[in-house]
């Protein structure tokens, strides 16, 4: 079967024919693998390399399409970006005030992180740039970033309706430092404001009621900025950045992406007899919500050799097939497992009883409406579930029929999640398009097959 996707506005694989695939009930998964580098850290390493003086060496960079688009944007804004070998990159920075106006629109493909962080980066510079992406990215809200950035002084020269892509921003080297409380838990919004704050005189402060991934704050400090992070309220943080720092190139060694590790991890839990070790997985506590939840569900996940590498906690995870039970997943855990809900829903399909995932409104504005896409996929595979407001309730069973084709809506995580479900299903699962897996986990198919997964 071959279908054509809806016309994608910007360049990239979104223009090509859809690539369907089917996963089948598989024998025990076994082996030891390292999933590719963390996507959030990879984007940020390139962007900080762009702002820094000197040459930033990045090892273990994720060479997925999202990150490659950010690398191209850094080059278009004045950095010299060189690939020395697999995952081994160098960025010769343009310096704090050295960004230049790109000759052509910047195409961020499928990537919310890439485009939102770069809007912040441009906001504090005397640069005008046009931002665009594929059909999925053109549908995502940008106002959440434009609101604080316009307060800081960026001018929206042009935009599609509702402040969506494509849009053109005129940055300013006279950006105003602000204090901004993010209205939703979003590391992308926080990071955009902090990156704009690099160009502002004075102190830029971001307050978040619920702490989100802190890679930007960590990297600001790593590259020499004066940044202070304090607790705020019960779950939040206050981040204060002194403007106009001199950022100095610093090496970044990117750990394995916990959001990618989630797929072989859940696969090992649901396929009988499995015993898989995932190495060098980043264990930043703001990223480990899935592991916390799965442990509560009774998963056998052994955290081996936990250590600090390049400023982040990392560990090897030994994962064995487990009898899971349903649990309550509280809304305050959402920021620490935001991209992992689709694959948690797959684990929940095999758990005894109900898994209730609360407070998932942010899932509606990802590459697809993930709450709807997961619910439709579960329905196609014969899994009992219910969406109540922003909550997803999944009732697990000892056997899951499978089915499809599951509609993936240009969303890598929906594609990978349902392929994982198929590995433990009775009849297998087909998905309509696996092309977008290349945005975050280009080696997903060969890696899963190497563990024993049957995916055709
Ligand atoms: O800052 C980042 O690197 C990311 C933040 C999250 O998005 P939000 O900031 O929209 O929650 C997450 O979903 C995304 O995959 C990566
Ligand atoms: C939401 C995601 O990414 P982004 O927002 O960068 O498109 C994701 O990778 O699941």
Short mmCIF file of C-alpha atoms and ligand atoms in Angstrom, two decimals:
data_model
loop_
_atom_site.label_atom_id
_atom_site.label_comp_id
_atom_site.label_asym_id
_atom_site.label_seq_id
_atom_site.Cartn_x
_atom_site.Cartn_y
_atom_site.Cartn_z
CA UNK A 1 0.00 0.00 0.00
CA UNK A 2 1.30 3.45 -0.81
CA UNK A 3 -0.43 6.70 -0.06
CA UNK A 4 0.65 10.28 -0.60
CA UNK A 5 0.78 12.64 2.35
CA UNK A 6 -1.01 15.93 2.29
CA UNK A 7 1.15 18.46 0.48
CA UNK A 8 3.94 19.57 2.79
CA UNK A 9 4.71 23.25 2.44
CA UNK A 10 8.43 23.24 3.11
CA UNK A 11 11.13 20.99 1.72
CA UNK A 12 12.02 17.63 3.26
CA UNK A 13 10.69 14.10 3.24
CA UNK A 14 7.19 15.39 3.95
CA UNK A 15 6.86 15.76 0.19
CA UNK A 16 7.47 12.08 -0.61
CA UNK A 17 5.18 9.08 -0.64
CA UNK A 18 4.17 7.62 2.71
CA UNK A 19 6.16 4.58 3.90
CA UNK A 20 3.89 2.07 5.63
CA UNK A 21 5.32 -0.70 7.85
CA UNK A 22 4.09 -3.64 9.93
CA UNK A 23 5.45 -5.08 13.17
CA UNK A 24 4.67 -8.67 14.12
CA UNK A 25 4.58 -10.73 17.29
CA UNK A 26 8.28 -11.30 17.97
CA UNK A 27 10.47 -13.73 19.86
CA UNK A 28 12.23 -12.56 23.04
CA UNK A 29 14.20 -9.34 22.46
CA UNK A 30 17.80 -9.59 23.63
CA UNK A 31 20.98 -7.57 23.35
CA UNK A 32 22.80 -4.43 24.40
CA UNK A 33 22.33 -1.22 22.42
CA UNK A 34 23.03 2.51 22.68
CA UNK A 35 20.25 4.60 21.21
CA UNK A 36 21.34 7.83 19.46
CA UNK A 37 22.20 11.07 21.22
CA UNK A 38 19.65 13.16 23.06
CA UNK A 39 17.66 15.41 20.74
CA UNK A 40 17.21 18.29 23.20
CA UNK A 41 20.91 18.41 24.08
CA UNK A 42 21.91 18.09 20.40
CA UNK A 43 19.84 21.10 19.30
CA UNK A 44 21.21 23.17 22.17
CA UNK A 45 24.85 22.15 21.63
CA UNK A 46 24.66 23.49 18.06
CA UNK A 47 22.89 26.71 19.07
CA UNK A 48 25.33 27.45 21.90
CA UNK A 49 28.15 26.67 19.48
CA UNK A 50 26.72 29.35 17.19
CA UNK A 51 26.81 31.99 19.97
CA UNK A 52 30.19 31.00 21.41
CA UNK A 53 33.61 32.34 20.66
CA UNK A 54 35.88 29.56 19.43
CA UNK A 55 35.25 26.03 18.21
CA UNK A 56 32.71 23.84 20.01
CA UNK A 57 33.37 20.13 19.57
CA UNK A 58 30.23 17.98 19.83
CA UNK A 59 30.44 14.20 20.09
CA UNK A 60 27.49 11.82 20.04
CA UNK A 61 25.32 14.39 18.22
CA UNK A 62 21.95 13.00 17.12
CA UNK A 63 22.03 12.98 13.32
CA UNK A 64 18.25 12.99 13.00
CA UNK A 65 16.50 15.34 10.59
CA UNK A 66 15.31 17.73 13.33
CA UNK A 67 18.86 18.33 14.52
CA UNK A 68 20.32 18.47 11.01
CA UNK A 69 17.87 21.28 10.24
CA UNK A 70 19.11 23.17 13.30
CA UNK A 71 22.70 22.64 12.12
CA UNK A 72 21.78 24.15 8.73
CA UNK A 73 20.10 27.10 10.43
CA UNK A 74 23.23 27.71 12.56
CA UNK A 75 25.31 27.76 9.37
CA UNK A 76 22.86 30.15 7.69
CA UNK A 77 23.12 32.47 10.72
CA UNK A 78 26.90 32.66 10.50
CA UNK A 79 28.49 29.64 12.21
CA UNK A 80 30.92 27.34 10.45
CA UNK A 81 29.48 23.86 11.00
CA UNK A 82 31.58 20.83 10.07
CA UNK A 83 30.87 17.12 10.35
CA UNK A 84 34.12 15.34 11.15
CA UNK A 85 32.69 11.85 11.44
CA UNK A 86 29.59 10.00 12.71
CA UNK A 87 28.14 12.13 15.53
CA UNK A 88 31.35 14.15 15.64
CA UNK A 89 30.76 17.81 14.78
CA UNK A 90 32.50 21.15 15.12
CA UNK A 91 30.84 24.54 15.31
CA UNK A 92 32.96 27.63 14.86
CA UNK A 93 30.85 30.26 16.54
CA UNK A 94 29.77 33.61 15.21
CA UNK A 95 30.19 35.13 18.70
CA UNK A 96 27.70 36.90 20.93
CA UNK A 97 26.86 39.69 18.47
CA UNK A 98 28.03 38.10 15.27
CA UNK A 99 24.89 36.49 13.87
CA UNK A 100 24.09 37.44 10.28
CA UNK A 101 20.81 37.70 8.36
CA UNK A 102 20.30 34.45 6.45
CA UNK A 103 19.95 34.62 2.66
CA UNK A 104 16.95 32.25 2.53
CA UNK A 105 14.11 31.14 4.83
CA UNK A 106 15.18 28.74 7.60
CA UNK A 107 13.43 25.39 7.21
CA UNK A 108 13.01 23.51 10.51
CA UNK A 109 11.13 20.58 9.00
CA UNK A 110 9.15 18.79 11.73
CA UNK A 111 10.91 20.34 14.73
CA UNK A 112 9.20 22.49 17.35
CA UNK A 113 12.38 22.66 19.43
CA UNK A 114 14.52 23.82 16.51
CA UNK A 115 12.21 26.59 15.38
CA UNK A 116 11.20 27.90 18.82
CA UNK A 117 14.74 28.01 20.20
CA UNK A 118 16.03 29.70 17.05
CA UNK A 119 13.31 32.35 17.22
CA UNK A 120 14.66 33.19 20.66
CA UNK A 121 18.23 33.16 19.41
CA UNK A 122 17.41 35.63 16.62
CA UNK A 123 15.26 37.89 18.85
CA UNK A 124 18.24 39.38 20.66
CA UNK A 125 20.30 39.99 17.52
CA UNK A 126 20.28 42.59 14.80
CA UNK A 127 19.04 39.97 12.32
CA UNK A 128 15.91 39.38 10.23
CA UNK A 129 14.97 35.78 9.47
CA UNK A 130 12.07 33.80 8.05
CA UNK A 131 11.10 30.57 9.85
CA UNK A 132 9.25 27.72 8.19
CA UNK A 133 8.61 24.01 8.50
CA UNK A 134 6.53 21.11 7.24
CA UNK A 135 2.73 20.81 7.39
CA UNK A 136 2.86 19.49 10.96
CA UNK A 137 5.05 22.35 12.21
CA UNK A 138 2.97 24.94 10.33
CA UNK A 139 -0.02 23.78 12.37
CA UNK A 140 1.67 24.20 15.77
CA UNK A 141 1.26 27.25 18.02
CA UNK A 142 4.10 29.79 17.93
CA UNK A 143 2.27 32.51 19.87
CA UNK A 144 3.54 31.01 23.12
CA UNK A 145 7.04 32.07 22.04
CA UNK A 146 6.07 35.23 20.14
CA UNK A 147 4.27 36.70 23.19
CA UNK A 148 7.35 37.01 25.41
CA UNK A 149 9.67 37.75 22.48
CA UNK A 150 7.58 40.72 21.28
CA UNK A 151 7.60 42.05 24.86
CA UNK A 152 11.38 41.85 24.68
CA UNK A 153 11.39 43.84 21.44
CA UNK A 154 11.30 41.43 18.52
CA UNK A 155 9.18 42.59 15.59
CA UNK A 156 6.88 40.20 13.73
CA UNK A 157 7.37 41.37 10.15
CA UNK A 158 5.00 38.79 8.72
CA UNK A 159 3.26 35.59 9.80
CA UNK A 160 0.56 33.14 8.79
CA UNK A 161 -2.78 33.41 10.57
CA UNK A 162 -2.67 33.08 14.34
CA UNK A 163 1.08 33.78 14.46
CA UNK A 164 1.91 30.48 12.80
CA UNK A 165 4.67 29.55 10.36
CA UNK A 166 5.87 30.75 7.95
CA UNK A 167 6.82 33.86 9.86
CA UNK A 168 9.49 36.53 9.67
CA UNK A 169 11.08 38.09 12.74
CA UNK A 170 13.25 41.16 13.01
CA UNK A 171 15.47 40.85 16.04
CA UNK A 172 17.08 43.71 17.87
CA UNK A 173 20.36 44.19 19.66
CA UNK A 174 18.41 46.46 22.01
CA UNK A 175 16.27 43.62 23.37
CA UNK A 176 14.72 44.35 26.78
CA UNK A 177 15.37 41.98 29.66
CA UNK A 178 12.07 40.77 31.16
CA UNK A 179 10.74 38.64 33.96
CA UNK A 180 8.43 36.07 32.43
CA UNK A 181 6.27 33.42 34.05
CA UNK A 182 5.56 30.73 31.47
CA UNK A 183 1.80 30.12 31.16
CA UNK A 184 2.32 26.44 30.32
CA UNK A 185 5.11 24.06 31.32
CA UNK A 186 7.38 24.32 28.25
CA UNK A 187 11.15 24.02 28.03
CA UNK A 188 10.93 25.44 24.52
CA UNK A 189 9.28 28.67 25.67
CA UNK A 190 11.68 28.97 28.62
CA UNK A 191 14.66 28.40 26.33
CA UNK A 192 13.48 30.90 23.70
CA UNK A 193 13.23 33.64 26.36
CA UNK A 194 16.65 32.80 27.82
CA UNK A 195 18.28 32.75 24.38
CA UNK A 196 16.73 36.13 23.60
CA UNK A 197 18.02 37.27 26.98
CA UNK A 198 21.58 36.64 25.81
CA UNK A 199 21.25 39.82 23.74
CA UNK A 200 19.54 41.93 26.43
CA UNK A 201 21.23 44.32 28.83
CA UNK A 202 20.23 43.36 32.37
CA UNK A 203 18.78 40.25 33.91
CA UNK A 204 16.26 38.04 32.12
CA UNK A 205 14.21 35.92 34.50
CA UNK A 206 12.00 32.95 33.64
CA UNK A 207 9.68 31.55 36.28
CA UNK A 208 8.08 28.17 35.75
CA UNK A 209 5.44 26.77 38.07
CA UNK A 210 6.48 23.25 37.11
CA UNK A 211 10.11 22.53 36.35
CA UNK A 212 10.77 21.41 32.77
CA UNK A 213 13.91 19.92 31.24
CA UNK A 214 16.84 22.13 32.21
CA UNK A 215 19.35 21.51 29.42
CA UNK A 216 19.40 25.19 28.38
CA UNK A 217 20.25 26.35 31.90
CA UNK A 218 22.95 23.71 32.22
CA UNK A 219 24.45 24.61 28.88
CA UNK A 220 24.37 28.35 29.62
CA UNK A 221 26.55 27.65 32.67
CA UNK A 222 28.74 25.22 30.71
CA UNK A 223 29.47 27.92 28.09
CA UNK A 224 30.32 30.50 30.76
CA UNK A 225 27.12 32.54 31.27
CA UNK A 226 26.09 33.79 34.71
CA UNK A 227 22.86 31.87 35.34
CA UNK A 228 21.18 31.23 38.68
CA UNK A 229 18.52 28.57 39.22
CA UNK A 230 16.39 28.54 42.38
CA UNK A 231 13.36 26.55 43.46
CA UNK A 232 10.01 28.31 43.02
CA UNK A 233 6.91 27.07 44.82
CA UNK A 234 6.25 23.36 45.23
CA UNK A 235 7.41 22.12 41.79
CA UNK A 236 8.79 25.17 40.00
CA UNK A 237 11.99 27.04 39.31
CA UNK A 238 13.21 30.59 38.86
CA UNK A 239 16.00 31.01 36.34
CA UNK A 240 17.92 34.30 36.17
CA UNK A 241 20.39 35.05 33.38
CA UNK A 242 22.76 38.03 33.29
CA UNK A 243 22.55 39.49 29.79
CA UNK A 244 25.28 39.92 27.18
CA UNK A 245 27.70 37.32 28.50
CA UNK A 246 30.71 36.24 26.52
CA UNK A 247 30.05 32.60 25.73
CA UNK A 248 33.15 30.50 25.27
CA UNK A 249 33.24 27.31 23.20
CA UNK A 250 33.06 24.18 25.35
CA UNK A 251 33.00 20.50 24.43
CA UNK A 252 29.65 18.68 24.57
CA UNK A 253 29.39 14.89 24.76
CA UNK A 254 25.75 14.03 24.11
CA UNK A 255 24.34 11.13 26.20
CA UNK A 256 21.84 8.62 24.78
CA UNK A 257 18.30 10.00 24.47
CA UNK A 258 15.93 8.70 27.17
CA UNK A 259 12.97 9.56 24.91
CA UNK A 260 14.37 7.22 22.22
CA UNK A 261 15.43 4.57 24.75
CA UNK A 262 11.75 4.46 25.77
CA UNK A 263 10.87 2.42 22.68
CA UNK A 264 13.20 -0.58 23.08
CA UNK A 265 12.61 -0.30 26.83
CA UNK A 266 8.83 -0.72 26.61
CA UNK A 267 9.28 -3.34 23.87
CA UNK A 268 11.45 -5.42 26.23
CA UNK A 269 8.87 -5.10 29.00
CA UNK A 270 5.97 -6.39 26.87
CA UNK A 271 7.62 -9.08 24.71
CA UNK A 272 7.85 -12.31 26.78
CA UNK A 273 11.34 -13.56 27.63
CA UNK A 274 13.08 -10.28 26.72
CA UNK A 275 16.30 -9.11 28.36
CA UNK A 276 17.72 -5.90 26.87
CA UNK A 277 20.36 -3.48 28.12
CA UNK A 278 20.28 0.15 27.03
CA UNK A 279 23.60 1.89 27.59
CA UNK A 280 24.56 5.50 28.44
CA UNK A 281 20.97 6.67 28.89
CA UNK A 282 20.63 10.21 30.22
CA UNK A 283 19.07 10.09 33.71
CA UNK A 284 18.45 13.83 34.19
CA UNK A 285 15.61 13.76 36.77
CA UNK A 286 13.54 16.09 34.61
CA UNK A 287 13.53 13.38 31.91
CA UNK A 288 12.95 10.18 33.89
CA UNK A 289 9.19 10.32 34.46
CA UNK A 290 8.64 7.25 32.30
CA UNK A 291 11.09 5.14 34.31
CA UNK A 292 9.47 6.29 37.57
CA UNK A 293 6.04 5.33 36.25
CA UNK A 294 7.12 1.97 34.84
CA UNK A 295 8.83 1.06 38.13
CA UNK A 296 5.56 1.84 39.91
CA UNK A 297 3.84 -0.47 37.40
CA UNK A 298 6.16 -3.29 38.47
CA UNK A 299 8.66 -3.14 35.61
CA UNK A 300 11.99 -4.88 35.95
CA UNK A 301 14.39 -2.05 35.14
CA UNK A 302 17.79 -2.34 36.76
CA UNK A 303 19.74 0.91 36.85
CA UNK A 304 23.37 -0.15 36.42
CA UNK A 305 26.56 1.90 36.64
CA UNK A 306 24.93 5.28 37.26
CA UNK A 307 27.56 7.97 36.76
CA UNK A 308 28.06 11.59 35.69
CA UNK A 309 29.31 12.24 32.17
CA UNK A 310 29.61 15.68 30.61
CA UNK A 311 27.56 17.25 33.40
CA UNK A 312 24.58 14.85 33.11
CA UNK A 313 23.71 11.71 35.07
CA UNK A 314 23.78 8.65 32.80
CA UNK A 315 23.24 4.94 33.43
CA UNK A 316 22.86 1.60 31.73
CA UNK A 317 19.38 0.14 32.03
CA UNK A 318 18.81 -3.64 32.11
CA UNK A 319 15.19 -4.27 31.19
CA UNK A 320 13.40 -7.63 31.42
CA UNK A 321 9.93 -8.73 30.41
CA UNK A 322 7.59 -7.91 33.29
CA UNK A 323 4.06 -8.39 34.48
CA UNK A 324 2.80 -4.80 34.70
CA UNK A 325 -0.07 -3.35 36.69
CA UNK A 326 -2.06 -0.17 36.07
CA UNK A 327 -1.24 2.97 38.06
CA UNK A 328 -2.29 6.61 38.47
CA UNK A 329 0.11 8.97 36.69
CA UNK A 330 -0.24 12.40 38.35
CA UNK A 331 -0.43 15.56 36.21
CA UNK A 332 2.65 17.09 37.85
CA UNK A 333 4.74 14.32 36.34
CA UNK A 334 3.84 15.39 32.80
CA UNK A 335 6.86 17.65 32.13
CA UNK A 336 9.28 14.83 33.03
CA UNK A 337 7.69 12.35 30.65
CA UNK A 338 5.93 14.52 28.11
CA UNK A 339 7.10 12.77 24.92
CA UNK A 340 6.78 9.31 26.48
CA UNK A 341 2.99 9.19 26.99
CA UNK A 342 2.31 7.46 23.65
CA UNK A 343 4.67 4.60 24.49
CA UNK A 344 3.46 4.51 28.11
CA UNK A 345 -0.04 3.97 26.71
CA UNK A 346 1.39 0.94 24.87
CA UNK A 347 2.85 -0.46 28.09
CA UNK A 348 -0.51 0.22 29.78
CA UNK A 349 -2.29 -1.86 27.11
CA UNK A 350 -0.50 -4.94 28.53
CA UNK A 351 -0.86 -4.02 32.23
CA UNK A 352 -3.38 -5.52 34.60
CA UNK A 353 -6.10 -2.95 35.34
CA UNK A 354 -6.39 0.72 34.47
CA UNK A 355 -3.55 3.17 33.93
CA UNK A 356 -4.83 6.72 34.34
CA UNK A 357 -2.65 9.42 32.79
CA UNK A 358 -3.77 12.82 34.02
CA UNK A 359 -3.29 16.33 32.70
CA UNK A 360 -2.21 15.73 29.11
CA UNK A 361 -3.34 19.01 27.47
CA UNK A 362 0.15 19.74 26.11
CA UNK A 363 -0.01 16.48 24.11
CA UNK A 364 -2.54 18.15 21.84
CA UNK A 365 0.05 20.59 20.39
CA UNK A 366 2.90 18.26 19.52
CA UNK A 367 3.77 16.97 16.00
CA UNK A 368 0.17 15.72 16.04
CA UNK A 369 -2.66 15.88 18.56
CA UNK A 370 -1.10 12.98 20.42
CA UNK A 371 -4.03 12.46 22.74
CA UNK A 372 -6.32 11.89 19.76
CA UNK A 373 -3.71 9.95 17.76
CA UNK A 374 -2.99 7.57 20.66
CA UNK A 375 -6.70 7.04 21.34
CA UNK A 376 -7.39 6.28 17.65
CA UNK A 377 -4.40 3.94 17.48
CA UNK A 378 -5.49 2.06 20.62
CA UNK A 379 -8.98 1.74 19.12
CA UNK A 380 -7.51 0.34 15.88
CA UNK A 381 -5.57 -2.25 17.92
CA UNK A 382 -8.47 -3.37 20.12
CA UNK A 383 -7.27 -1.74 23.36
CA UNK A 384 -9.95 -0.51 25.78
CA UNK A 385 -9.46 3.14 26.66
CA UNK A 386 -11.20 6.40 27.35
CA UNK A 387 -10.31 10.07 26.98
CA UNK A 388 -11.91 12.14 29.71
CA UNK A 389 -11.08 15.83 29.33
CA UNK A 390 -7.28 15.90 29.25
CA UNK A 391 -6.90 12.47 30.86
CA UNK A 392 -6.23 9.18 29.11
CA UNK A 393 -7.38 5.96 30.77
CA UNK A 394 -6.13 2.70 29.32
CA UNK A 395 -7.45 -0.68 30.46
CA UNK A 396 -4.84 -3.35 29.93
CA UNK A 397 -5.30 -7.01 29.01
CA UNK A 398 -3.17 -10.16 28.90
CA UNK A 399 -3.50 -10.27 25.13
CA UNK A 400 -3.82 -7.44 22.62
CA UNK A 401 -5.21 -8.15 19.17
CA UNK A 402 -3.37 -5.53 17.10
CA UNK A 403 -4.55 -4.23 13.75
CA UNK A 404 -4.27 -0.99 11.82
CA UNK A 405 -3.34 0.81 9.74
CA UNK A 406 -2.66 3.25 12.55
CA UNK A 407 -2.63 6.87 11.32
CA UNK A 408 0.64 8.48 12.40
CA UNK A 409 -0.10 12.11 11.34
CA UNK A 410 3.55 13.04 10.54
CA UNK A 411 4.44 12.06 14.11
CA UNK A 412 7.52 9.93 14.79
CA UNK A 413 6.49 9.00 18.33
CA UNK A 414 3.10 7.69 17.21
CA UNK A 415 4.78 5.56 14.52
CA UNK A 416 7.37 4.06 16.90
CA UNK A 417 4.88 3.50 19.73
CA UNK A 418 2.47 1.45 17.65
CA UNK A 419 5.24 -0.54 15.99
CA UNK A 420 6.33 -1.47 19.53
CA UNK A 421 2.77 -2.49 20.40
CA UNK A 422 2.72 -4.82 17.37
CA UNK A 423 5.72 -6.80 18.69
CA UNK A 424 3.63 -8.24 21.53
CA UNK A 425 0.26 -8.34 19.75
CA UNK A 426 -1.66 -11.33 18.42
CA UNK A 427 -1.96 -10.20 14.81
CA UNK A 428 0.68 -7.49 14.38
CA UNK A 429 0.23 -3.75 13.86
CA UNK A 430 0.55 -1.76 10.66
CA UNK A 431 1.24 1.98 10.62
CA UNK A 432 0.65 4.23 7.65
CA UNK A 433 3.99 6.05 7.58
CA UNK A 434 7.38 5.51 9.20
CA UNK A 435 9.25 8.27 7.31
CA UNK A 436 9.10 10.72 10.23
CA UNK A 437 10.96 8.33 12.54
CA UNK A 438 14.07 9.80 10.87
CA UNK A 439 13.44 13.10 12.66
CA UNK A 440 14.52 11.74 16.06
CA UNK A 441 15.67 8.10 15.82
CA UNK A 442 17.01 7.35 12.33
CA UNK A 443 18.40 3.94 13.40
CA UNK A 444 15.16 2.76 15.04
CA UNK A 445 14.36 0.03 12.48
CA UNK A 446 17.80 -1.65 12.29
CA UNK A 447 18.30 -1.34 16.06
CA UNK A 448 14.94 -2.92 16.88
CA UNK A 449 15.57 -5.69 14.32
CA UNK A 450 19.00 -6.33 15.83
CA UNK A 451 17.25 -6.98 19.18
CA UNK A 452 14.98 -9.50 17.48
CA UNK A 453 11.96 -7.40 16.54
CA UNK A 454 10.08 -8.51 13.44
CA UNK A 455 9.24 -5.37 11.47
CA UNK A 456 8.48 -5.56 7.77
O1 LIG B 1 13.00 21.81 24.89
C1 LIG B 1 13.01 20.70 24.33
O2 LIG B 1 14.04 20.20 23.85
C2 LIG B 1 11.73 19.95 24.25
C3 LIG B 1 10.68 20.33 25.04
C4 LIG B 1 9.37 19.66 25.02
O3 LIG B 1 8.44 20.51 24.35
P1 LIG B 1 7.63 21.70 25.09
O4 LIG B 1 8.58 22.75 25.48
O5 LIG B 1 6.67 22.20 24.06
O6 LIG B 1 6.95 21.05 26.25
C5 LIG B 1 9.41 18.32 24.32
O7 LIG B 1 8.11 17.88 24.04
C6 LIG B 1 10.23 18.37 23.05
O8 LIG B 1 10.32 17.11 22.44
C7 LIG B 1 11.64 18.81 23.33
C1 LIG B 2 7.53 17.07 20.69
C2 LIG B 2 8.66 16.65 20.12
O1 LIG B 2 9.56 17.45 19.45
P1 LIG B 2 9.46 18.92 18.91
O2 LIG B 2 8.55 19.72 19.81
O3 LIG B 2 10.87 19.42 18.89
O4 LIG B 2 8.91 18.85 17.50
C3 LIG B 2 9.08 15.24 20.22
O5 LIG B 2 10.21 14.94 19.81
O6 LIG B 2 8.31 14.37 20.69
#
